[in-house]
Coordinates of C-alpha atoms and ligand atoms in Angstrom, one line a residue:
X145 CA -217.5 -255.4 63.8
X146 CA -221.2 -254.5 65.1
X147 CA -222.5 -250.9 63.7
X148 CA -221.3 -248.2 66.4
X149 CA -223.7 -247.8 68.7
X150 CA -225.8 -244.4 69.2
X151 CA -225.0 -245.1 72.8
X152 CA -221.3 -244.4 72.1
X153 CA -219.2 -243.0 75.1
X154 CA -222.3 -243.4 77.0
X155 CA -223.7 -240.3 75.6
X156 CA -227.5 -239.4 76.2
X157 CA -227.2 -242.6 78.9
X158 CA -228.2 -241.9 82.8
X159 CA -225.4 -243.6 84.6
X160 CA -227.0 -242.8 88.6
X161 CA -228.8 -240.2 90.8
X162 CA -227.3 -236.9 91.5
X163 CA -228.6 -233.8 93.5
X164 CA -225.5 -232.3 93.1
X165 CA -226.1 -230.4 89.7
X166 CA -227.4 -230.0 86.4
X167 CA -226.0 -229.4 83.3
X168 CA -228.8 -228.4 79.8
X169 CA -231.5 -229.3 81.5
X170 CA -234.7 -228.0 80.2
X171 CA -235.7 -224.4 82.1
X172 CA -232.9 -225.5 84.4
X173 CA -229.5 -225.2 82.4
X174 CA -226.7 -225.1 84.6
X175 CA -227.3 -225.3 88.4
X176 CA -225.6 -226.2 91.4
X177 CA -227.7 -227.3 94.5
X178 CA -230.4 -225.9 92.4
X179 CA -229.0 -222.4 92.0
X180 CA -228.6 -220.8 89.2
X181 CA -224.7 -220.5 88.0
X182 CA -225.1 -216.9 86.5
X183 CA -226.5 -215.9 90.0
X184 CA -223.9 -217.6 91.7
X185 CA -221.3 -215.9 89.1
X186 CA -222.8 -212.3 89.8
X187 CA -223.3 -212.7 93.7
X188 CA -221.0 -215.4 95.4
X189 CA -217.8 -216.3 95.7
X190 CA -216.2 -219.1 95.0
X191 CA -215.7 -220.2 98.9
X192 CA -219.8 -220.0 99.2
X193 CA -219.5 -222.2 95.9
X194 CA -217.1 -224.8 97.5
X195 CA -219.2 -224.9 100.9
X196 CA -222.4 -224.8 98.5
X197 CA -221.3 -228.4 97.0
X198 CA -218.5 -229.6 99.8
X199 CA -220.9 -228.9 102.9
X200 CA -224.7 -229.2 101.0
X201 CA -226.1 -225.2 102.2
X202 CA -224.6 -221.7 101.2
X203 CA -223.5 -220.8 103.9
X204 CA -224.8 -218.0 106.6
X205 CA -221.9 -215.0 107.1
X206 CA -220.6 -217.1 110.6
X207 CA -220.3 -220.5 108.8
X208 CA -218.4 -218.8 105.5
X209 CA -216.2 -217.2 108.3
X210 CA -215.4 -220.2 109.8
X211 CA -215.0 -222.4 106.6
X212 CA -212.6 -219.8 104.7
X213 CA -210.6 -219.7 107.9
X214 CA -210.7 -223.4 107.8
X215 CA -209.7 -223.7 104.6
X216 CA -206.9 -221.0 105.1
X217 CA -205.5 -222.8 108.3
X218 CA -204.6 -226.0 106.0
X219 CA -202.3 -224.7 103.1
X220 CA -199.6 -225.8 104.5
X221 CA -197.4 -228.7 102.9
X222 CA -196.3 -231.8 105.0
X223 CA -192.1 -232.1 104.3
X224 CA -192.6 -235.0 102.6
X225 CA -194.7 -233.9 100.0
X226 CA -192.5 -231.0 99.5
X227 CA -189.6 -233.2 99.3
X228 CA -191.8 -235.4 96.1
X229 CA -192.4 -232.2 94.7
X230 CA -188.5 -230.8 94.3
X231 CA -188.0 -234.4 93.0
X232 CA -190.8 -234.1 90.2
X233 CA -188.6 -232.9 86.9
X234 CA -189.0 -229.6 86.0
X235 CA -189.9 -230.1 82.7
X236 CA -193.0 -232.5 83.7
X237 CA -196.9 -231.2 83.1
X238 CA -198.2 -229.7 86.1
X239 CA -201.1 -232.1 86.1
X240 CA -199.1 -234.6 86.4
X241 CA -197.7 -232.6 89.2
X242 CA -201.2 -232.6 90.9
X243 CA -202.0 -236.4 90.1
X244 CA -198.2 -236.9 92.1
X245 CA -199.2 -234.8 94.8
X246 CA -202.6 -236.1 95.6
X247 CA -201.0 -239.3 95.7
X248 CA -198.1 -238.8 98.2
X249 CA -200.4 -236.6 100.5
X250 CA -202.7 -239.6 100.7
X251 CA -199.7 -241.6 101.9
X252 CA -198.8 -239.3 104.8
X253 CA -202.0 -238.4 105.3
X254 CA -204.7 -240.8 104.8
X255 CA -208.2 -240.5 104.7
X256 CA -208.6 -243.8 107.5
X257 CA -212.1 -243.9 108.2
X258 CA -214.3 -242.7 105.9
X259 CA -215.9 -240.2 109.1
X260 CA -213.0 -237.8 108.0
X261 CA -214.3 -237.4 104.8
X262 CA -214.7 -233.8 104.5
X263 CA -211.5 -232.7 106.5
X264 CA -209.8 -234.8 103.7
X265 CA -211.8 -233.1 101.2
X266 CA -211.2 -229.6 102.7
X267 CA -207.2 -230.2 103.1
X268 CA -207.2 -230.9 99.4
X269 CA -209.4 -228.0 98.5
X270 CA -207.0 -226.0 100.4
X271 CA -203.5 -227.5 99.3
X272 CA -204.0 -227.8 95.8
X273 CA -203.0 -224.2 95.0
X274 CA -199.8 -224.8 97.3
X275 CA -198.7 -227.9 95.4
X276 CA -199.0 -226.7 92.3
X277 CA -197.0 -223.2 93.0
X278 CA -194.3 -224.7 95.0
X279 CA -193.4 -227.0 92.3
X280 CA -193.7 -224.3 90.2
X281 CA -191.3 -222.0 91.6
X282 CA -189.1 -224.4 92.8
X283 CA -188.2 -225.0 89.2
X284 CA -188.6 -222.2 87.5
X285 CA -186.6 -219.8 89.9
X286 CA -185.0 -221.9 92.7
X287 CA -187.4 -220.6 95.3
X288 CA -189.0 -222.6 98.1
X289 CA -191.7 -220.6 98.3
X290 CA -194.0 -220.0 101.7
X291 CA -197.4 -221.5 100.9
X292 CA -199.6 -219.5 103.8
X293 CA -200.9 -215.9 102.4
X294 CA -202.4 -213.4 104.3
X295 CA -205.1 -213.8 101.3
X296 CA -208.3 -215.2 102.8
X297 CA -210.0 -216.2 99.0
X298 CA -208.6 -218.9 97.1
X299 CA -208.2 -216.9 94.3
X300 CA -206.2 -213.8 95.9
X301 CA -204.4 -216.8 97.5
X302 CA -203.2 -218.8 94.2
X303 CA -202.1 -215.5 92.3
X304 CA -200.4 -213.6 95.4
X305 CA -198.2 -217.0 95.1
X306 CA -197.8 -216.9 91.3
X307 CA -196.7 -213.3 91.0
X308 CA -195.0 -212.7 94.8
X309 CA -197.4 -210.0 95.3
X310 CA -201.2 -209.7 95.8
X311 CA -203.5 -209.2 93.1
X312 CA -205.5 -206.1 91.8
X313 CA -209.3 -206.6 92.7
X314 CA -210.5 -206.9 89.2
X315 CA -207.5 -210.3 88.7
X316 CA -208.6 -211.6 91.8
X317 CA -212.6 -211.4 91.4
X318 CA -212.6 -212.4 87.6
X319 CA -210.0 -215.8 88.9
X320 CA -212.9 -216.4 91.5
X321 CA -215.6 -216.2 88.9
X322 CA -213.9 -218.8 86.5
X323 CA -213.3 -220.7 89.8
X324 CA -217.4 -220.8 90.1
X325 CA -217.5 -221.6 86.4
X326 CA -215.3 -224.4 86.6
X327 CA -216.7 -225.6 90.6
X328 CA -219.1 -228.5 89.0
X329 CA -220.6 -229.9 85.8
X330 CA -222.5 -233.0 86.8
X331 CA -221.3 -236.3 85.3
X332 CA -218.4 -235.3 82.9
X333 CA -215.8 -237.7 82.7
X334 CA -213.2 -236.8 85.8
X335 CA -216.0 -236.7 88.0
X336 CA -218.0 -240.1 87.0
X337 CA -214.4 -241.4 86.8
X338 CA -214.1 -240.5 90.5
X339 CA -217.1 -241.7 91.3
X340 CA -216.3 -245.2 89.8
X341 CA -213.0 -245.3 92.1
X342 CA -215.3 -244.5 95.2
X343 CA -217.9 -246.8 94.1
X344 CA -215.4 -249.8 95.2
X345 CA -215.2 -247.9 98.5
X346 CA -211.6 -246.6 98.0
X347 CA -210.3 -243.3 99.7
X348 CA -210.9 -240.1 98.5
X349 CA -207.3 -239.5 97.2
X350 CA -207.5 -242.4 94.8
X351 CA -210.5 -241.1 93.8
X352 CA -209.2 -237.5 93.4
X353 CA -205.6 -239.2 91.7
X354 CA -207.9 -240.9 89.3
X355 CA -210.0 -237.4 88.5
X356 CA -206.8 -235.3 87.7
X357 CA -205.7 -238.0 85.0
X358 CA -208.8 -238.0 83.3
X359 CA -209.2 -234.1 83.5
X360 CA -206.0 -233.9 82.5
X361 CA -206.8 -235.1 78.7
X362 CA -207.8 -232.5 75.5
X363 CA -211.1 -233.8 75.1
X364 CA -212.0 -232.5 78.9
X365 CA -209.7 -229.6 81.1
X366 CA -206.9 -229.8 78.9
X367 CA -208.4 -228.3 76.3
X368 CA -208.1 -224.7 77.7
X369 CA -204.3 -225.0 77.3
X370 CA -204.6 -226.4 73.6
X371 CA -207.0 -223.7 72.9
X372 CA -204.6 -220.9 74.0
X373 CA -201.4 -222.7 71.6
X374 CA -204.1 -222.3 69.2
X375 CA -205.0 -218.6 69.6
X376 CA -201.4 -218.1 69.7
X377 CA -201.0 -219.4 66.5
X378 CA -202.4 -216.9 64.5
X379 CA -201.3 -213.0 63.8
X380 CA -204.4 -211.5 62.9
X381 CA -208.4 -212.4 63.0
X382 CA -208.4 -212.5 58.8
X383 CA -205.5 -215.5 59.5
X384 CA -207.3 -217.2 62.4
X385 CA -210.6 -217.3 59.9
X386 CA -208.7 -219.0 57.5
X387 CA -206.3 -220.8 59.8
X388 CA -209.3 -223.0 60.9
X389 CA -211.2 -223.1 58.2
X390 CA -207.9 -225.8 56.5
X391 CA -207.9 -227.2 60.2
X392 CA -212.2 -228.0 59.6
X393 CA -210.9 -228.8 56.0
X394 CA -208.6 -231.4 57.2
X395 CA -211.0 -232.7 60.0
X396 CA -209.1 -231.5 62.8
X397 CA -210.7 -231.1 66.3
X398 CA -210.8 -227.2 67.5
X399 CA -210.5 -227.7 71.1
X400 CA -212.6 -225.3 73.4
X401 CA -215.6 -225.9 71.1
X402 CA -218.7 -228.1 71.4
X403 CA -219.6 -230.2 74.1
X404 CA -221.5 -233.6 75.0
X405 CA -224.3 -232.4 76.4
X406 CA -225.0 -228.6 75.1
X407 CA -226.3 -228.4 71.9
X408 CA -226.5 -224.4 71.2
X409 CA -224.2 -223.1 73.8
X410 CA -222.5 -223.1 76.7
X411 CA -223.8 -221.2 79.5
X412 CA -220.4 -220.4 80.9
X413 CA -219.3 -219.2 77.8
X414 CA -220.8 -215.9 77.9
X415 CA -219.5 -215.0 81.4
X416 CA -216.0 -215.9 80.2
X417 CA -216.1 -214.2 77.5
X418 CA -217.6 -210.8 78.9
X419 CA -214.3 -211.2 81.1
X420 CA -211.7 -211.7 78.2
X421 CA -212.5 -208.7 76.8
X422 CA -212.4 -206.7 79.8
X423 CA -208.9 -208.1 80.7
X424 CA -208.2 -207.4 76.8
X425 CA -208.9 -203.9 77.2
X426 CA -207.1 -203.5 80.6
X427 CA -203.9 -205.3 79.1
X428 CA -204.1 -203.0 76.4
X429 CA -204.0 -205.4 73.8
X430 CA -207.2 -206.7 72.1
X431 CA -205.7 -208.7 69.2
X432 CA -205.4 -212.2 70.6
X433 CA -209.5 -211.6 72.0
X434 CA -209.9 -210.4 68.0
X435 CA -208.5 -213.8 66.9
X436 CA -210.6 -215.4 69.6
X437 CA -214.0 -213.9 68.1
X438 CA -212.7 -214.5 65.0
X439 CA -212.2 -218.3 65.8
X440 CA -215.9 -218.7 67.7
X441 CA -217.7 -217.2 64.2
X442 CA -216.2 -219.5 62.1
X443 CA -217.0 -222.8 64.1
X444 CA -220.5 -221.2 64.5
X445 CA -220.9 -220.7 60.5
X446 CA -219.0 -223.6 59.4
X447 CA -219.9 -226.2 61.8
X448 CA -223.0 -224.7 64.5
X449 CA -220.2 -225.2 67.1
X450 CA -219.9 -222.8 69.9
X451 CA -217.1 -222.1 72.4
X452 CA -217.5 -224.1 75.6
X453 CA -216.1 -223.1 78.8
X454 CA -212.4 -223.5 77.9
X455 CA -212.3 -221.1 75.5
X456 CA -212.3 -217.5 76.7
X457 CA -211.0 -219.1 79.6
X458 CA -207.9 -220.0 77.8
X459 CA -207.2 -215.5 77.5
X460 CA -208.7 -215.0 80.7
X461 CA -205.8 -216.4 82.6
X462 CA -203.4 -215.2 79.7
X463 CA -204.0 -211.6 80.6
X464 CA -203.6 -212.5 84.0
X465 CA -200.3 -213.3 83.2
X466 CA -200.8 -217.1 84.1
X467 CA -198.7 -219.4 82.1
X468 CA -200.4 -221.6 79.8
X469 CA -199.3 -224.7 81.4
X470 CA -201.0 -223.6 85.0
X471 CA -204.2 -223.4 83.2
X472 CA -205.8 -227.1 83.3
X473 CA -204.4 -227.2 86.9
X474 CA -206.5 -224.3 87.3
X475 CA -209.4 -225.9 86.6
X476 CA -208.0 -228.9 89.4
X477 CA -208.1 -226.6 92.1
X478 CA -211.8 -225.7 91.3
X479 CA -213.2 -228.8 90.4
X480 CA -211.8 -230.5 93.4
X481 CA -214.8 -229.0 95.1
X482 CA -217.7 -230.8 92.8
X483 CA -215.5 -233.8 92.9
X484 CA -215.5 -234.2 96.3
X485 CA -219.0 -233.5 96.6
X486 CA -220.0 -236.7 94.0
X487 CA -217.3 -238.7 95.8
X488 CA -219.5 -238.3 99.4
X489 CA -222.5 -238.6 97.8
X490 CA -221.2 -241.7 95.7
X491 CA -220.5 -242.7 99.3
X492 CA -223.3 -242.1 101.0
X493 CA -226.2 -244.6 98.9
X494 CA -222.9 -247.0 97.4
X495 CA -223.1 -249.2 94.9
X496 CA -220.0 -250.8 92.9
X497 CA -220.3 -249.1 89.2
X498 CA -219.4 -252.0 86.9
X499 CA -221.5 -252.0 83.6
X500 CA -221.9 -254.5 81.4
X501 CA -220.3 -254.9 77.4
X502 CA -221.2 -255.7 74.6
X503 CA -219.0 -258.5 73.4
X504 CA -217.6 -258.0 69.7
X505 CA -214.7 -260.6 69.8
X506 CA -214.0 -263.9 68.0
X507 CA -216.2 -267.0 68.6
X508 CA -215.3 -269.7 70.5
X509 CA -211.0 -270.4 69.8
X510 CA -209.3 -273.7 70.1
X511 CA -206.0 -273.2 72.0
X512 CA -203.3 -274.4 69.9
X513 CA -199.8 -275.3 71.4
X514 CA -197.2 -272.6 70.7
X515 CA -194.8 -275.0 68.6
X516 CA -197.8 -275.3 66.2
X517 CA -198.9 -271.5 65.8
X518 CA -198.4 -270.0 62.2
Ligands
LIG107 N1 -213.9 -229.2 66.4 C1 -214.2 -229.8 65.2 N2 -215.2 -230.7 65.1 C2 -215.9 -231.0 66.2 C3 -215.6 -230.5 67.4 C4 -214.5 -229.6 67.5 N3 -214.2 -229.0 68.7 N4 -216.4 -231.0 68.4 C5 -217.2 -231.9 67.7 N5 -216.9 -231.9 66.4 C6 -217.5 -232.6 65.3 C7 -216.9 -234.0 65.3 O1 -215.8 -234.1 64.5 C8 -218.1 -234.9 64.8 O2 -218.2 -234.7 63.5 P1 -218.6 -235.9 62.5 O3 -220.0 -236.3 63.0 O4 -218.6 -235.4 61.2 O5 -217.6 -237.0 62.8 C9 -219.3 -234.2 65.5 O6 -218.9 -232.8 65.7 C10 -219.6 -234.8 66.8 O7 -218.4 -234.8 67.7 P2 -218.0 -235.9 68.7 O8 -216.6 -235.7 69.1 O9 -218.4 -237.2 68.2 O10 -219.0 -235.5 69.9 P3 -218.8 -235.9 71.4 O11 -220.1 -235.6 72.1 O12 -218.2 -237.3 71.5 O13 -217.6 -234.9 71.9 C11 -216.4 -233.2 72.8 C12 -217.8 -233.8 72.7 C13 -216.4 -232.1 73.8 C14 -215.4 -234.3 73.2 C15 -216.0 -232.6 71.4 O14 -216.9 -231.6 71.1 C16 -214.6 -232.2 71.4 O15 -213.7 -233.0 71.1 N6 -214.3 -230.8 71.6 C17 -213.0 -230.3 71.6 C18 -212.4 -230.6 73.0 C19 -213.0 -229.7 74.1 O16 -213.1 -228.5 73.9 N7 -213.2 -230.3 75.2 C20 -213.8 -229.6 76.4 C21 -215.2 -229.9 76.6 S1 -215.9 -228.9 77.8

């Protein structure tokens, strides 16, 4: 075997040309369309965001007007995709869900010409949320729920449907901040992933089918779910302290800590975390953000990791009253706005992704006739 590479998982490695976003860049940090994602936290909301990446501007008061009516004229579910997702076991992971239902809408409704690009990639942003909560209460209480709210925000939208009745202000402005958080991160893997599947000039829900699988995995969105069965875990902070310090012991991975490309922090951490507590204190119950402090100082003394985005995100949604396995999904319904954004610009200056390997197999082999194999 050759030495592992320092290139390793293509870290540190340029893989193309974005103008999409930035992620750690010096005197840049995190940036969408070259704003700033703590001004876009404090001032937008998350539909600017989407038409910020989806439609290249922030849009002026008319166009917003017009794209989140847009948007809310297209929640609706064909039949046949309803019919796929009352099929879909009950028991199955949501994302797998999502990955289902991107499919089977791209059979009944395909993309055709790539001129229809962003209808397609405003009909997903828009039927993500109804996917995922018609499953959801289809199995968990028998209901076929309606999928059209009178909720014009995304966020209002997706919670109104969890709960069967629309969400305080503070729920429904802190969902649409993580939304933001979540909107874009450059060339992680679900996004280069999609943008390999567009780079052979396939539709946009292959693309987007391919994105949800490799989002789906611990090491990327799924590790806000395994970071909230962790939290869980533990009774008190002095246990969570000591509870990972045997995990570190025994070279376990804490998920929702460290990251590829940030080396000190994540900038989205702080904005989570501001919002845990103040859920914390609203639910009236501070222990499991206790335990969640608790967890973040000992990765920082132990190992000089921080907590990434996916921590604080994990309690976030937990006082929200959002079950844990909605959470990665979560992260679907937002992402599937920077995703669509690389996918058209993938599109628009194409070229076939196909790097090359190093080869570390055996020499030349003589083929030897079954009969004769030891
Ligand atoms: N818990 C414990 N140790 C960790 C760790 C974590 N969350 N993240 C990194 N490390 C350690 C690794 O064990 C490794 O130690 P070693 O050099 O002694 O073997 C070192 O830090 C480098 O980690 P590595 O996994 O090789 O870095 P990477 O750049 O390939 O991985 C992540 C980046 C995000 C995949 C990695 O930090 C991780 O697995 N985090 C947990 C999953 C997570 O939160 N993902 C969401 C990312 S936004």
């Amino acid at each position: 075997m050759t030495e592992k590479k320092k290139t390793g998982g293509l870290a540190g490695v340029s893989a193309g040309a974005t103008a999409i976003c930035t992620v750690g860049k010096e005197g840049a940090g995190l940036t969408y369309r070259g704003y700033d994602i703590y001004d876009l936290a404090d001032n937008a909301s998350f539909e600017e965001v989407a038409h910020l990446l989806m439609h290249d501007k922030l849009p002026n008061q008319a166009e917003l007007d017009a794209f989140v009516a847009r948007i809310k004229s297209m929640r609706g579910l064909p039949d046949e995709v309803k019919q796929v997702l009352e099929m879909i076991p009950g028991d199955s992971h949501p994302m797998d869900v999502l990955r289902s239902g991107v499919s089977i809408l791209g059979n009944v409704e395909p993309e055709g010409d790539f001129s229809n690009q962003k209808n397609a990639a405003d009909r997903l942003l828009a039927c993500l949320p109804s996917m995922l909560l018609y499953w959801h209460h289809f199995h968990t209480d028998g209901r076929r729920i309606d999928v059209e709210t009178d909720d014009d925000s995304l966020a209002g939208h997706f919670l109104h449907m969890l709960h069967g009745k629309p969400p305080s202000e503070l729920h429904r402005k802190t969902l649409d901040t993580t939304l933001i958080l979540y909107a874009e991160h450059e060339f992680n893997a679900s996004t280069f992933a999609a943008r390999v599947i567009t780079g052979t000039l396939s539709d946009m829900h292959s693309a987007v089918t391919g994105a949800i699988g490799a989002l789906r995995g611990p090491l990327h969105g799924g590790a806000n779910e395994a970071a909230m069965e962790l939290i869980q875990k533990f009774t008190s902070p002095e246990e969570a302290t000591q509870g990972v310090l045997d995990m570190l012991a025994r070279k376990d991975k804490i998920m929702g800590f460290g990251h590829r490309v940030y080396t000190t922090s994540d900038p989205r951490n702080s904005v989570n975390k501001k919002m845990s507590k103040i859920l914390a204190d609203e639910f009236g119950d501070t222990l499991l953000y206790e335990i969640s402090e608790a967890v973040e100082k000992v990765m920082w003394d132990e190992k000089k990791l921080f907590a990434n985005a996916d921590f604080f995100a994990a309690t976030v949604y937990h006082f929200m009253g959002i079950p844990t396995y909605l959470f990665t999904p979560i992260f679907v319904c937002s992402r599937i706005t920077g995703w669509t954004a690389h996918i058209m610009e993938q599109r628009a200056d194409n070229k076939l992704i196909r790097p090359a390997a190093d080869y570390i197999g055996p020499g030349l082999q003589v083929y030897v006739p079954i009969e004769d194999r030891a």
